[in-house]
């Protein structure tokens, strides 16, 4: 099913993000995680992808993403969204990847620029995600989404140009956007308003990451620049060394955030699960009666 159809049919979309295991051998173990996540019946599950290169078995890095996507679709009947970066690929590489995706009927792509990776020399065909979006659209047959940044992308010159470039992604063919994590809803609401003023009228899903590990969240925040509100910082400081308490507090914070997002009419909530189905399950339990669990219908138009 095309993810654009899911957004057009549902007032509120619920999706998860997972990452493929780093070691090829651990791929087999992903099934237990997938089984638990799929039981929660999200509208789709997105699968991250490294920014090019090969894994320890010298296989292209994207093969693991495709493998996990195939399992989600074929074994669990949930629609996968395949992340695809472009900075370290050329057009021929992307054509090859699109062929692999077509062969597996994986037709929903989150088109990303990616970041420079150690040991990989960037190629010159795609400077920005919008170039990948335009190229894939020309190839035909795929639905495309893009990433967006409520607190502005770290490399952006300013907030205005970041939104202008986001508009270009949509004009090139991104039919939905998924946001970077944020912990302060007002920043997201302000961002969505600025997008709408700029004529960006596609659905914008809010990215929420439940915090269950202080070191991990601090690393992620240092990479993406998300603001840590004082009440969130107090949770981290108080429960840093009490994993079970941090888990309870982190899940409660995420549920609070999501309830406020839903009450404000957000298009969708994308939970960065960090491959922890038990955390996703507790969040889903907390918002059970706030979400519409009926599946979207395939459109054959
Ligand atoms: P772009 O849209 O190209 O934007 C990057 C920067 O360039 C921005 O500062 C923008 O303002 C600027 N820009 C855009 N267009 C122009 C232009 N025409 N001229 C000048 N400047 C311009 N990374 C991974 O490696 N794998 C993943 O699976 C992955 N998944 C992600 C999922 C989500 C939901 C998000 C939010 C991010 C994800 N990332 C992932 C991280 C992402 O690759 C990085 O944030 C990257 O730095 C930017 O990617 P982008 O697609 O937003 O880039």
mmCIF file of N, CA and C and ligand atoms in Angstrom, residues 17 47-51 83-85 110-115 127-131 146-149 153-158 161-163 165-166 168-169 178-181 270 272, ligand 1:
data_model
loop_
_atom_site.group_PDB
_atom_site.id
_atom_site.type_symbol
_atom_site.label_atom_id
_atom_site.label_comp_id
_atom_site.label_asym_id
_atom_site.label_seq_id
_atom_site.Cartn_x
_atom_site.Cartn_y
_atom_site.Cartn_z
ATOM 1 N N UNK A 17 9.778 3.527 13.811
ATOM 2 C CA UNK A 17 11.067 3.415 13.099
ATOM 3 C C UNK A 17 11.902 2.336 13.772
ATOM 4 N N UNK A 47 12.359 1.698 8.058
ATOM 5 C CA UNK A 47 13.607 0.975 8.333
ATOM 6 C C UNK A 47 14.776 1.862 7.905
ATOM 7 N N UNK A 48 15.642 2.203 8.845
ATOM 8 C CA UNK A 48 16.748 3.117 8.542
ATOM 9 C C UNK A 48 17.785 2.434 7.647
ATOM 10 N N UNK A 49 18.664 3.273 7.084
ATOM 11 C CA UNK A 49 19.716 2.742 6.211
ATOM 12 C C UNK A 49 20.977 3.568 6.428
ATOM 13 N N UNK A 50 22.119 2.925 6.463
ATOM 14 C CA UNK A 50 23.380 3.653 6.584
ATOM 15 C C UNK A 50 23.612 4.495 5.324
ATOM 16 N N UNK A 51 24.610 5.377 5.422
ATOM 17 C CA UNK A 51 24.831 6.296 4.289
ATOM 18 C C UNK A 51 25.831 5.714 3.296
ATOM 19 N N UNK A 83 14.207 3.696 4.153
ATOM 20 C CA UNK A 83 15.048 4.898 4.124
ATOM 21 C C UNK A 83 16.125 4.701 3.048
ATOM 22 N N UNK A 84 16.343 5.763 2.287
ATOM 23 C CA UNK A 84 17.369 5.693 1.238
ATOM 24 C C UNK A 84 18.154 7.001 1.235
ATOM 25 N N UNK A 85 19.459 6.909 1.459
ATOM 26 C CA UNK A 85 20.299 8.118 1.435
ATOM 27 C C UNK A 85 20.917 8.248 0.035
ATOM 28 N N UNK A 110 11.692 6.771 2.015
ATOM 29 C CA UNK A 110 11.998 8.038 2.691
ATOM 30 C C UNK A 110 13.334 8.503 2.107
ATOM 31 N N UNK A 111 13.269 9.550 1.286
ATOM 32 C CA UNK A 111 14.454 9.991 0.532
ATOM 33 C C UNK A 111 15.261 10.990 1.359
ATOM 34 N N UNK A 112 16.510 10.632 1.603
ATOM 35 C CA UNK A 112 17.369 11.412 2.504
ATOM 36 C C UNK A 112 18.697 11.729 1.842
ATOM 37 N N UNK A 113 19.298 12.824 2.301
ATOM 38 C CA UNK A 113 20.651 13.096 1.821
ATOM 39 C C UNK A 113 21.658 12.180 2.511
ATOM 40 N N UNK A 114 21.463 11.959 3.827
ATOM 41 C CA UNK A 114 22.488 11.251 4.604
ATOM 42 C C UNK A 114 23.603 12.211 4.968
ATOM 43 N N UNK A 115 24.600 11.700 5.661
ATOM 44 C CA UNK A 115 25.730 12.529 6.092
ATOM 45 C C UNK A 115 27.025 11.914 5.603
ATOM 46 N N UNK A 127 23.421 16.243 -4.394
ATOM 47 C CA UNK A 127 23.916 17.113 -3.311
ATOM 48 C C UNK A 127 22.907 17.187 -2.174
ATOM 49 N N UNK A 128 21.607 17.084 -2.523
ATOM 50 C CA UNK A 128 20.554 17.250 -1.521
ATOM 51 C C UNK A 128 19.460 16.212 -1.736
ATOM 52 N N UNK A 129 18.671 16.019 -0.687
ATOM 53 C CA UNK A 129 17.590 15.031 -0.781
ATOM 54 C C UNK A 129 16.645 15.353 -1.937
ATOM 55 N N UNK A 130 16.443 16.630 -2.199
ATOM 56 C CA UNK A 130 15.497 16.988 -3.283
ATOM 57 C C UNK A 130 15.974 16.428 -4.633
ATOM 58 N N UNK A 131 17.293 16.310 -4.817
ATOM 59 C CA UNK A 131 17.821 15.759 -6.082
ATOM 60 C C UNK A 131 17.475 14.271 -6.195
ATOM 61 N N UNK A 146 10.009 12.757 2.846
ATOM 62 C CA UNK A 146 11.267 13.431 3.161
ATOM 63 C C UNK A 146 11.370 13.709 4.646
ATOM 64 N N UNK A 147 12.568 14.093 5.081
ATOM 65 C CA UNK A 147 12.806 14.427 6.494
ATOM 66 C C UNK A 147 12.621 15.921 6.698
ATOM 67 N N UNK A 148 12.208 16.309 7.912
ATOM 68 C CA UNK A 148 12.109 17.742 8.225
ATOM 69 C C UNK A 148 12.559 17.978 9.659
ATOM 70 N N UNK A 149 12.829 19.234 9.972
ATOM 71 C CA UNK A 149 13.551 19.567 11.205
ATOM 72 C C UNK A 149 12.856 20.704 11.949
ATOM 73 N N UNK A 153 17.573 22.264 10.512
ATOM 74 C CA UNK A 153 18.698 21.348 10.309
ATOM 75 C C UNK A 153 19.990 22.029 10.756
ATOM 76 N N UNK A 154 20.879 21.242 11.367
ATOM 77 C CA UNK A 154 22.100 21.822 11.967
ATOM 78 C C UNK A 154 22.966 22.581 10.965
ATOM 79 N N UNK A 155 22.954 22.158 9.695
ATOM 80 C CA UNK A 155 23.814 22.828 8.700
ATOM 81 C C UNK A 155 23.123 24.008 8.018
ATOM 82 N N UNK A 156 21.846 24.200 8.308
ATOM 83 C CA UNK A 156 21.103 25.245 7.585
ATOM 84 C C UNK A 156 21.641 26.626 7.950
ATOM 85 N N UNK A 157 21.655 27.518 6.954
ATOM 86 C CA UNK A 157 22.133 28.880 7.211
ATOM 87 C C UNK A 157 21.190 29.582 8.181
ATOM 88 N N UNK A 158 19.885 29.367 8.006
ATOM 89 C CA UNK A 158 18.887 29.974 8.896
ATOM 90 C C UNK A 158 17.552 29.259 8.725
ATOM 91 N N UNK A 161 15.710 29.764 5.127
ATOM 92 C CA UNK A 161 16.198 28.990 3.970
ATOM 93 C C UNK A 161 15.915 27.501 4.170
ATOM 94 N N UNK A 162 15.970 27.023 5.412
ATOM 95 C CA UNK A 162 15.684 25.604 5.664
ATOM 96 C C UNK A 162 14.256 25.265 5.222
ATOM 97 N N UNK A 163 13.319 26.159 5.514
ATOM 98 C CA UNK A 163 11.922 25.935 5.107
ATOM 99 C C UNK A 163 11.788 26.075 3.589
ATOM 100 N N UNK A 165 14.038 25.313 1.387
ATOM 101 C CA UNK A 165 14.563 24.081 0.786
ATOM 102 C C UNK A 165 13.617 22.907 1.045
ATOM 103 N N UNK A 166 12.944 22.935 2.183
ATOM 104 C CA UNK A 166 11.958 21.878 2.471
ATOM 105 C C UNK A 166 10.820 21.960 1.446
ATOM 106 N N UNK A 168 11.102 22.913 -1.528
ATOM 107 C CA UNK A 168 11.607 22.341 -2.794
ATOM 108 C C UNK A 168 11.448 20.816 -2.799
ATOM 109 N N UNK A 169 11.705 20.200 -1.627
ATOM 110 C CA UNK A 169 11.568 18.725 -1.559
ATOM 111 C C UNK A 169 10.137 18.328 -1.886
ATOM 112 N N UNK A 178 8.490 13.439 7.634
ATOM 113 C CA UNK A 178 8.630 12.901 8.997
ATOM 114 C C UNK A 178 9.655 13.759 9.723
ATOM 115 N N UNK A 179 9.324 14.149 10.942
ATOM 116 C CA UNK A 179 10.197 15.109 11.623
ATOM 117 C C UNK A 179 11.310 14.442 12.421
ATOM 118 N N UNK A 180 12.359 15.206 12.565
ATOM 119 C CA UNK A 180 13.423 14.884 13.513
ATOM 120 C C UNK A 180 12.808 14.849 14.911
ATOM 121 N N UNK A 181 13.452 14.153 15.847
ATOM 122 C CA UNK A 181 12.926 14.121 17.220
ATOM 123 C C UNK A 181 12.941 15.526 17.826
ATOM 124 N N UNK A 270 5.310 9.431 14.719
ATOM 125 C CA UNK A 270 6.315 8.446 14.294
ATOM 126 C C UNK A 270 7.178 8.158 15.522
ATOM 127 N N UNK A 272 10.235 6.642 17.325
ATOM 128 C CA UNK A 272 11.582 6.093 17.138
ATOM 129 C C UNK A 272 11.738 5.003 18.193
HETATM 130 P P1 LIG B 1 18.516 17.758 2.805
HETATM 131 O O1 LIG B 1 17.059 17.911 2.617
HETATM 132 O O2 LIG B 1 19.367 17.682 1.583
HETATM 133 O O3 LIG B 1 19.003 18.986 3.709
HETATM 134 C C1 LIG B 1 20.314 18.991 4.250
HETATM 135 C C2 LIG B 1 20.784 20.443 4.444
HETATM 136 O O4 LIG B 1 20.957 21.075 3.167
HETATM 137 C C3 LIG B 1 19.816 21.317 5.221
HETATM 138 O O5 LIG B 1 20.567 22.196 6.028
HETATM 139 C C4 LIG B 1 19.075 22.102 4.144
HETATM 140 O O6 LIG B 1 18.636 23.364 4.621
HETATM 141 C C5 LIG B 1 20.168 22.258 3.097
HETATM 142 N N1 LIG B 1 19.654 22.311 1.712
HETATM 143 C C6 LIG B 1 18.648 21.593 1.184
HETATM 144 N N2 LIG B 1 18.500 21.900 -0.123
HETATM 145 C C7 LIG B 1 19.436 22.844 -0.417
HETATM 146 C C8 LIG B 1 19.787 23.561 -1.593
HETATM 147 N N3 LIG B 1 19.113 23.391 -2.751
HETATM 148 N N4 LIG B 1 20.824 24.441 -1.530
HETATM 149 C C9 LIG B 1 21.502 24.639 -0.384
HETATM 150 N N5 LIG B 1 21.206 23.978 0.790
HETATM 151 C C10 LIG B 1 20.180 23.102 0.763
HETATM 152 N N6 LIG B 1 20.393 9.393 8.013
HETATM 153 C C11 LIG B 1 20.868 8.201 7.577
HETATM 154 O O7 LIG B 1 22.065 8.098 7.240
HETATM 155 N N7 LIG B 1 20.067 7.089 7.493
HETATM 156 C C12 LIG B 1 18.751 7.131 7.816
HETATM 157 O O8 LIG B 1 18.062 6.109 7.720
HETATM 158 C C13 LIG B 1 18.205 8.374 8.279
HETATM 159 N N8 LIG B 1 16.895 8.485 8.598
HETATM 160 C C14 LIG B 1 16.380 9.702 8.976
HETATM 161 C C15 LIG B 1 15.006 9.814 9.250
HETATM 162 C C16 LIG B 1 14.467 11.028 9.643
HETATM 163 C C17 LIG B 1 12.974 11.124 9.922
HETATM 164 C C18 LIG B 1 15.309 12.159 9.801
HETATM 165 C C19 LIG B 1 14.729 13.478 10.275
HETATM 166 C C20 LIG B 1 16.660 12.062 9.532
HETATM 167 C C21 LIG B 1 17.227 10.855 9.104
HETATM 168 N N9 LIG B 1 18.586 10.709 8.804
HETATM 169 C C22 LIG B 1 19.081 9.508 8.368
HETATM 170 C C23 LIG B 1 19.491 11.836 8.983
HETATM 171 C C24 LIG B 1 19.685 12.682 7.699
HETATM 172 O O9 LIG B 1 20.341 11.922 6.707
HETATM 173 C C25 LIG B 1 20.524 13.903 8.081
HETATM 174 O O10 LIG B 1 19.778 14.742 8.949
HETATM 175 C C26 LIG B 1 21.122 14.696 6.940
HETATM 176 O O11 LIG B 1 22.069 15.602 7.511
HETATM 177 C C27 LIG B 1 20.123 15.542 6.161
HETATM 178 O O12 LIG B 1 19.306 14.780 5.403
HETATM 179 P P2 LIG B 1 18.062 15.455 4.594
HETATM 180 O O13 LIG B 1 17.486 14.413 3.775
HETATM 181 O O14 LIG B 1 17.191 16.213 5.512
HETATM 182 O O15 LIG B 1 18.911 16.507 3.681
#
